[in-house]
PDB file of C-alpha atoms and ligand atoms in Angstrom:
ATOM      1  CA  MET A 159       0.000   0.000   0.000  1.00  0.00           C
ATOM      2  CA  ASP A 160       1.076   3.565  -0.715  1.00  0.00           C
ATOM      3  CA  VAL A 161       2.648   5.000   2.463  1.00  0.00           C
ATOM      4  CA  LEU A 162       0.604   8.223   2.443  1.00  0.00           C
ATOM      5  CA  GLN A 163      -2.594   6.260   1.944  1.00  0.00           C
ATOM      6  CA  LEU A 164      -1.642   4.090   4.941  1.00  0.00           C
ATOM      7  CA  LEU A 165      -0.836   7.091   7.162  1.00  0.00           C
ATOM      8  CA  LYS A 166      -3.936   9.036   6.176  1.00  0.00           C
ATOM      9  CA  GLY A 167      -6.170   6.006   6.665  1.00  0.00           C
ATOM     10  CA  ARG A 168      -5.259   5.458  10.330  1.00  0.00           C
ATOM     11  CA  ARG A 169      -7.964   6.729  12.680  1.00  0.00           C
ATOM     12  CA  SER A 170      -8.355   6.703  16.445  1.00  0.00           C
ATOM     13  CA  ILE A 171     -10.771   3.844  17.078  1.00  0.00           C
ATOM     14  CA  ARG A 172     -12.956   3.920  20.177  1.00  0.00           C
ATOM     15  CA  LYS A 173     -15.292   0.960  19.454  1.00  0.00           C
ATOM     16  CA  TYR A 174     -13.971  -2.576  19.121  1.00  0.00           C
ATOM     17  CA  LEU A 175     -15.213  -6.013  18.107  1.00  0.00           C
ATOM     18  CA  ASN A 176     -14.975  -8.804  20.651  1.00  0.00           C
ATOM     19  CA  THR A 177     -12.631 -10.701  18.283  1.00  0.00           C
ATOM     20  CA  PRO A 178      -9.302 -11.547  19.943  1.00  0.00           C
ATOM     21  CA  VAL A 179      -6.117 -10.172  18.388  1.00  0.00           C
ATOM     22  CA  GLU A 180      -3.706 -12.865  17.187  1.00  0.00           C
ATOM     23  CA  ASP A 181      -0.457 -12.969  19.218  1.00  0.00           C
ATOM     24  CA  GLU A 182       1.458 -12.976  15.941  1.00  0.00           C
ATOM     25  CA  LYS A 183      -0.015  -9.568  15.073  1.00  0.00           C
ATOM     26  CA  ILE A 184       0.715  -8.183  18.535  1.00  0.00           C
ATOM     27  CA  LEU A 185       4.309  -9.349  18.141  1.00  0.00           C
ATOM     28  CA  GLN A 186       4.591  -7.653  14.745  1.00  0.00           C
ATOM     29  CA  CYS A 187       3.409  -4.371  16.281  1.00  0.00           C
ATOM     30  CA  LEU A 188       5.912  -4.743  19.137  1.00  0.00           C
ATOM     31  CA  GLU A 189       8.667  -5.507  16.654  1.00  0.00           C
ATOM     32  CA  ALA A 190       7.821  -2.309  14.757  1.00  0.00           C
ATOM     33  CA  ALA A 191       7.955  -0.349  18.023  1.00  0.00           C
ATOM     34  CA  ARG A 192      11.352  -1.857  18.880  1.00  0.00           C
ATOM     35  CA  TRP A 193      12.787  -0.633  15.567  1.00  0.00           C
ATOM     36  CA  ALA A 194      11.871   3.004  16.086  1.00  0.00           C
ATOM     37  CA  PRO A 195      14.698   5.539  15.966  1.00  0.00           C
ATOM     38  CA  SER A 196      15.914   6.947  19.294  1.00  0.00           C
ATOM     39  CA  ALA A 197      18.455   9.523  20.435  1.00  0.00           C
ATOM     40  CA  SER A 198      21.921   7.888  20.434  1.00  0.00           C
ATOM     41  CA  ASN A 199      20.041   4.625  19.850  1.00  0.00           C
ATOM     42  CA  LYS A 200      19.447   4.410  23.616  1.00  0.00           C
ATOM     43  CA  GLN A 201      15.961   2.881  23.234  1.00  0.00           C
ATOM     44  CA  PRO A 202      14.665   4.290  26.543  1.00  0.00           C
ATOM     45  CA  TRP A 203      11.481   2.241  26.495  1.00  0.00           C
ATOM     46  CA  GLU A 204       9.823  -0.925  27.741  1.00  0.00           C
ATOM     47  CA  PHE A 205       6.523  -2.346  26.559  1.00  0.00           C
ATOM     48  CA  LEU A 206       3.683  -3.834  28.572  1.00  0.00           C
ATOM     49  CA  VAL A 207       0.810  -5.740  26.943  1.00  0.00           C
ATOM     50  CA  VAL A 208      -2.442  -6.193  28.861  1.00  0.00           C
ATOM     51  CA  LYS A 209      -5.159  -8.610  27.765  1.00  0.00           C
ATOM     52  CA  ASN A 210      -6.761  -9.397  31.125  1.00  0.00           C
ATOM     53  CA  LYS A 211     -10.348  -8.076  31.090  1.00  0.00           C
ATOM     54  CA  MET A 212     -10.459  -7.154  34.777  1.00  0.00           C
ATOM     55  CA  ILE A 213      -7.276  -5.124  34.487  1.00  0.00           C
ATOM     56  CA  ARG A 214      -8.535  -3.412  31.325  1.00  0.00           C
ATOM     57  CA  GLU A 215     -11.761  -2.509  33.101  1.00  0.00           C
ATOM     58  CA  LYS A 216      -9.772  -1.066  35.983  1.00  0.00           C
ATOM     59  CA  LEU A 217      -7.653   0.968  33.523  1.00  0.00           C
ATOM     60  CA  ALA A 218     -10.879   2.305  31.978  1.00  0.00           C
ATOM     61  CA  GLU A 219     -12.034   3.367  35.448  1.00  0.00           C
ATOM     62  CA  LEU A 220      -8.749   5.112  36.239  1.00  0.00           C
ATOM     63  CA  HIS A 221      -8.450   7.004  32.927  1.00  0.00           C
ATOM     64  CA  PRO A 222     -11.188   9.621  32.440  1.00  0.00           C
ATOM     65  CA  TYR A 223     -10.894   9.659  28.630  1.00  0.00           C
ATOM     66  CA  ALA A 224     -10.225   6.014  27.771  1.00  0.00           C
ATOM     67  CA  LYS A 225     -13.393   4.077  28.510  1.00  0.00           C
ATOM     68  CA  PHE A 226     -12.763   2.118  25.289  1.00  0.00           C
ATOM     69  CA  VAL A 227      -9.867   0.121  26.816  1.00  0.00           C
ATOM     70  CA  ALA A 228     -12.467  -1.964  28.654  1.00  0.00           C
ATOM     71  CA  GLN A 229     -13.721  -3.080  25.222  1.00  0.00           C
ATOM     72  CA  SER A 230     -10.518  -3.387  23.172  1.00  0.00           C
ATOM     73  CA  PRO A 231      -9.155  -6.908  23.674  1.00  0.00           C
ATOM     74  CA  VAL A 232      -5.600  -5.605  24.100  1.00  0.00           C
ATOM     75  CA  VAL A 233      -4.031  -2.560  25.715  1.00  0.00           C
ATOM     76  CA  PHE A 234      -0.469  -1.619  24.813  1.00  0.00           C
ATOM     77  CA  VAL A 235       1.318   0.350  27.549  1.00  0.00           C
ATOM     78  CA  PRO A 236       4.537   2.067  26.404  1.00  0.00           C
ATOM     79  CA  LEU A 237       6.867   2.860  29.326  1.00  0.00           C
ATOM     80  CA  THR A 238       9.625   5.455  29.245  1.00  0.00           C
ATOM     81  CA  ASN A 239      12.888   5.240  31.171  1.00  0.00           C
ATOM     82  CA  PRO A 240      14.407   8.657  31.975  1.00  0.00           C
ATOM     83  CA  LYS A 241      17.456   6.950  33.506  1.00  0.00           C
ATOM     84  CA  ILE A 242      18.379   5.719  30.041  1.00  0.00           C
ATOM     85  CA  HIS A 243      17.835   9.093  28.359  1.00  0.00           C
ATOM     86  CA  PRO A 244      16.774  11.973  30.640  1.00  0.00           C
ATOM     87  CA  LYS A 245      16.143  14.366  27.736  1.00  0.00           C
ATOM     88  CA  TYR A 246      14.570  12.223  25.028  1.00  0.00           C
ATOM     89  CA  HIS A 247      12.826   9.341  26.826  1.00  0.00           C
ATOM     90  CA  LYS A 248       9.380  10.731  26.014  1.00  0.00           C
ATOM     91  CA  SER A 249       9.900  11.637  22.371  1.00  0.00           C
ATOM     92  CA  ASP A 250      11.722   8.366  21.631  1.00  0.00           C
ATOM     93  CA  THR A 251       8.961   6.307  23.207  1.00  0.00           C
ATOM     94  CA  ALA A 252       6.330   8.333  21.344  1.00  0.00           C
ATOM     95  CA  LEU A 253       8.042   7.369  18.077  1.00  0.00           C
ATOM     96  CA  ALA A 254       8.025   3.696  19.081  1.00  0.00           C
ATOM     97  CA  THR A 255       4.353   3.995  19.967  1.00  0.00           C
ATOM     98  CA  LEU A 256       3.464   5.546  16.627  1.00  0.00           C
ATOM     99  CA  GLN A 257       5.323   2.746  14.825  1.00  0.00           C
ATOM    100  CA  PHE A 258       3.236   0.275  16.839  1.00  0.00           C
ATOM    101  CA  MET A 259       0.032   2.093  15.815  1.00  0.00           C
ATOM    102  CA  ILE A 260       0.874   2.363  12.118  1.00  0.00           C
ATOM    103  CA  THR A 261       1.794  -1.320  11.968  1.00  0.00           C
ATOM    104  CA  ALA A 262      -1.458  -2.208  13.711  1.00  0.00           C
ATOM    105  CA  HIS A 263      -3.341  -0.211  11.092  1.00  0.00           C
ATOM    106  CA  ALA A 264      -1.478  -2.001   8.280  1.00  0.00           C
ATOM    107  CA  LEU A 265      -2.643  -5.281   9.866  1.00  0.00           C
ATOM    108  CA  GLU A 266      -6.271  -4.036   9.820  1.00  0.00           C
ATOM    109  CA  LEU A 267      -6.290  -3.395  13.560  1.00  0.00           C
ATOM    110  CA  GLY A 268      -7.492  -0.215  15.222  1.00  0.00           C
ATOM    111  CA  THR A 269      -5.741   1.737  17.972  1.00  0.00           C
ATOM    112  CA  CYS A 270      -6.383   4.775  20.114  1.00  0.00           C
ATOM    113  CA  TRP A 271      -3.792   6.648  22.146  1.00  0.00           C
ATOM    114  CA  ALA A 272      -4.844   7.885  25.595  1.00  0.00           C
ATOM    115  CA  GLY A 273      -2.206  10.059  27.241  1.00  0.00           C
ATOM    116  CA  VAL A 274      -1.032   9.215  30.762  1.00  0.00           C
ATOM    117  CA  ILE A 275       2.409  10.691  31.447  1.00  0.00           C
ATOM    118  CA  GLY A 276       2.259  13.602  33.896  1.00  0.00           C
ATOM    119  CA  THR A 277      -1.424  13.120  34.727  1.00  0.00           C
ATOM    120  CA  SER A 278      -2.925  12.848  38.199  1.00  0.00           C
ATOM    121  CA  PHE A 279      -3.859   9.214  37.498  1.00  0.00           C
ATOM    122  CA  GLU A 280      -0.448   7.983  36.267  1.00  0.00           C
ATOM    123  CA  LYS A 281       0.462   6.893  39.807  1.00  0.00           C
ATOM    124  CA  GLU A 282      -2.665   4.738  40.151  1.00  0.00           C
ATOM    125  CA  ILE A 283      -2.054   3.115  36.770  1.00  0.00           C
ATOM    126  CA  LYS A 284       1.535   2.332  37.785  1.00  0.00           C
ATOM    127  CA  LYS A 285       0.288   0.749  40.995  1.00  0.00           C
ATOM    128  CA  LEU A 286      -2.307  -1.351  39.172  1.00  0.00           C
ATOM    129  CA  LEU A 287       0.268  -2.685  36.699  1.00  0.00           C
ATOM    130  CA  HIS A 288       3.127  -3.068  39.248  1.00  0.00           C
ATOM    131  CA  ILE A 289       5.327  -0.691  37.260  1.00  0.00           C
ATOM    132  CA  PRO A 290       8.603   0.246  39.013  1.00  0.00           C
ATOM    133  CA  ASP A 291       8.964   3.822  40.305  1.00  0.00           C
ATOM    134  CA  HIS A 292      11.689   4.881  37.863  1.00  0.00           C
ATOM    135  CA  LEU A 293       9.542   4.266  34.758  1.00  0.00           C
ATOM    136  CA  HIS A 294       6.834   6.555  33.343  1.00  0.00           C
ATOM    137  CA  VAL A 295       3.626   5.455  31.633  1.00  0.00           C
ATOM    138  CA  LEU A 296       3.577   7.391  28.370  1.00  0.00           C
ATOM    139  CA  ALA A 297       0.072   6.298  27.387  1.00  0.00           C
ATOM    140  CA  ILE A 298      -2.363   3.455  27.209  1.00  0.00           C
ATOM    141  CA  ILE A 299      -3.088   2.357  23.656  1.00  0.00           C
ATOM    142  CA  ALA A 300      -6.229   0.400  22.830  1.00  0.00           C
ATOM    143  CA  LEU A 301      -5.698  -2.344  20.236  1.00  0.00           C
ATOM    144  CA  GLY A 302      -8.294  -4.492  18.501  1.00  0.00           C
ATOM    145  CA  TYR A 303     -10.435  -5.057  15.447  1.00  0.00           C
ATOM    146  CA  PRO A 304     -12.406  -1.853  14.739  1.00  0.00           C
ATOM    147  CA  ASP A 305     -16.167  -1.731  15.132  1.00  0.00           C
ATOM    148  CA  GLN A 306     -16.499   1.750  13.655  1.00  0.00           C
ATOM    149  CA  LYS A 307     -15.402   3.795  10.673  1.00  0.00           C
ATOM    150  CA  ARG A 308     -14.186   7.291  11.475  1.00  0.00           C
ATOM    151  CA  GLU A 309     -13.135  10.424   9.696  1.00  0.00           C
ATOM    152  CA  SER A 310     -10.751  13.168  10.720  1.00  0.00           C
ATOM    153  CA  THR A 311      -9.370  16.443   9.461  1.00  0.00           C
ATOM    154  CA  ARG A 312      -6.039  18.217   9.499  1.00  0.00           C
ATOM    155  CA  LYS A 313      -4.948  21.833   9.239  1.00  0.00           C
ATOM    156  CA  GLU A 314      -4.084  22.839   5.676  1.00  0.00           C
ATOM    157  CA  LEU A 315      -0.431  22.241   4.793  1.00  0.00           C
ATOM    158  CA  ASP A 316       0.184  25.781   3.526  1.00  0.00           C
ATOM    159  CA  THR A 317      -0.905  27.255   6.882  1.00  0.00           C
ATOM    160  CA  LEU A 318       1.762  25.158   8.657  1.00  0.00           C
ATOM    161  CA  THR A 319       4.693  25.281   6.299  1.00  0.00           C
ATOM    162  CA  HIS A 320       7.437  27.847   5.894  1.00  0.00           C
ATOM    163  CA  TRP A 321      10.139  27.585   3.257  1.00  0.00           C
ATOM    164  CA  GLU A 322      13.750  28.610   3.933  1.00  0.00           C
ATOM    165  CA  SER A 323      12.822  31.195   6.570  1.00  0.00           C
ATOM    166  CA  TYR A 324       9.885  31.607   8.933  1.00  0.00           C
ATOM    167  CA  GLY A 325       7.016  33.494   7.331  1.00  0.00           C
ATOM    168  CA  LEU A 326       8.057  32.790   3.720  1.00  0.00           C
ATOM    169  CA  LYS A 327       5.431  30.834   1.817  1.00  0.00           C
TER     170      LYS A 327
HETATM  171  C1  FMN B 131      -0.741  12.546  23.094  1.00  0.00           C
HETATM  172  C2  FMN B 131      -2.146  12.101  22.706  1.00  0.00           C
HETATM  173  C3  FMN B 131      -3.095  11.946  23.699  1.00  0.00           C
HETATM  174  C4  FMN B 131      -4.377  11.509  23.375  1.00  0.00           C
HETATM  175  N1  FMN B 131      -5.275  11.270  24.388  1.00  0.00           N
HETATM  176  C5  FMN B 131      -6.499  10.783  24.073  1.00  0.00           C
HETATM  177  C6  FMN B 131      -7.408  10.428  25.105  1.00  0.00           C
HETATM  178  O1  FMN B 131      -7.110  10.528  26.297  1.00  0.00           O
HETATM  179  N2  FMN B 131      -8.612   9.919  24.757  1.00  0.00           N
HETATM  180  C7  FMN B 131      -8.992   9.775  23.447  1.00  0.00           C
HETATM  181  O2  FMN B 131     -10.110   9.320  23.192  1.00  0.00           O
HETATM  182  N3  FMN B 131      -8.131  10.098  22.425  1.00  0.00           N
HETATM  183  C8  FMN B 131      -6.905  10.582  22.711  1.00  0.00           C
HETATM  184  N4  FMN B 131      -6.021  10.869  21.693  1.00  0.00           N
HETATM  185  C9  FMN B 131      -6.420  10.677  20.275  1.00  0.00           C
HETATM  186  C10 FMN B 131      -6.672  12.013  19.558  1.00  0.00           C
HETATM  187  O3  FMN B 131      -7.895  12.552  20.014  1.00  0.00           O
HETATM  188  C11 FMN B 131      -6.698  11.775  18.038  1.00  0.00           C
HETATM  189  O4  FMN B 131      -5.428  11.303  17.625  1.00  0.00           O
HETATM  190  C12 FMN B 131      -7.029  13.058  17.274  1.00  0.00           C
HETATM  191  O5  FMN B 131      -8.344  13.493  17.554  1.00  0.00           O
HETATM  192  C13 FMN B 131      -6.924  12.882  15.749  1.00  0.00           C
HETATM  193  O6  FMN B 131      -7.764  11.816  15.311  1.00  0.00           O
HETATM  194  P1  FMN B 131      -7.169  10.577  14.479  1.00  0.00           P
HETATM  195  O7  FMN B 131      -6.159   9.870  15.374  1.00  0.00           O
HETATM  196  O8  FMN B 131      -8.345   9.693  14.154  1.00  0.00           O
HETATM  197  O9  FMN B 131      -6.522  11.119  13.249  1.00  0.00           O
HETATM  198  C14 FMN B 131      -4.736  11.281  22.008  1.00  0.00           C
HETATM  199  C15 FMN B 131      -3.755  11.439  21.012  1.00  0.00           C
HETATM  200  C16 FMN B 131      -2.479  11.833  21.352  1.00  0.00           C
HETATM  201  C17 FMN B 131      -1.427  11.927  20.270  1.00  0.00           C
END
């Protein structure tokens, strides 16, 4: 598939079928995340995969804007390690997470990012998942077969782009 078509076709999915996600597909998404670029190739991330329904329901209770993780059969939890790279742990792990999401979309799976890092509920999520103190929870990412079709919009390219020097169109 054309890369732009793939990128433009990914949508945040908030309704999921009950169909389980094949482990092979989860592993492909994790493999894509692992191969993301990172500052000095430090790879300041770890990945947690949650399938357990009770834990997903608890995550949905803790996160005010991610009720859909109770329904998605899988939740991907990217963790950042500031000890490995104090400056770039968040951006590097965000890149890994996007690679996970794009690969999921290529495999006909839906995802939705729900931000966690720096929120008032990050601590509770860490406790629930037994995550060590030194790691941060970047986000919780729903993963599953979509049960909705969605549309989105973006700002026009010419309103965002400057050529050679700021303000030159
Ligand atoms: C850092 C970040 C945090 C987000 N947090 C949430 C969230 O808490 N709940 C939610 O439903 N969507 C969340 N989203 C998804 C955005 O709402 C979505 O990406 C945006 O509306 C564009 O839609 P699209 O992904 O379908 O193109 C988040 C996305 C990002 C990148």
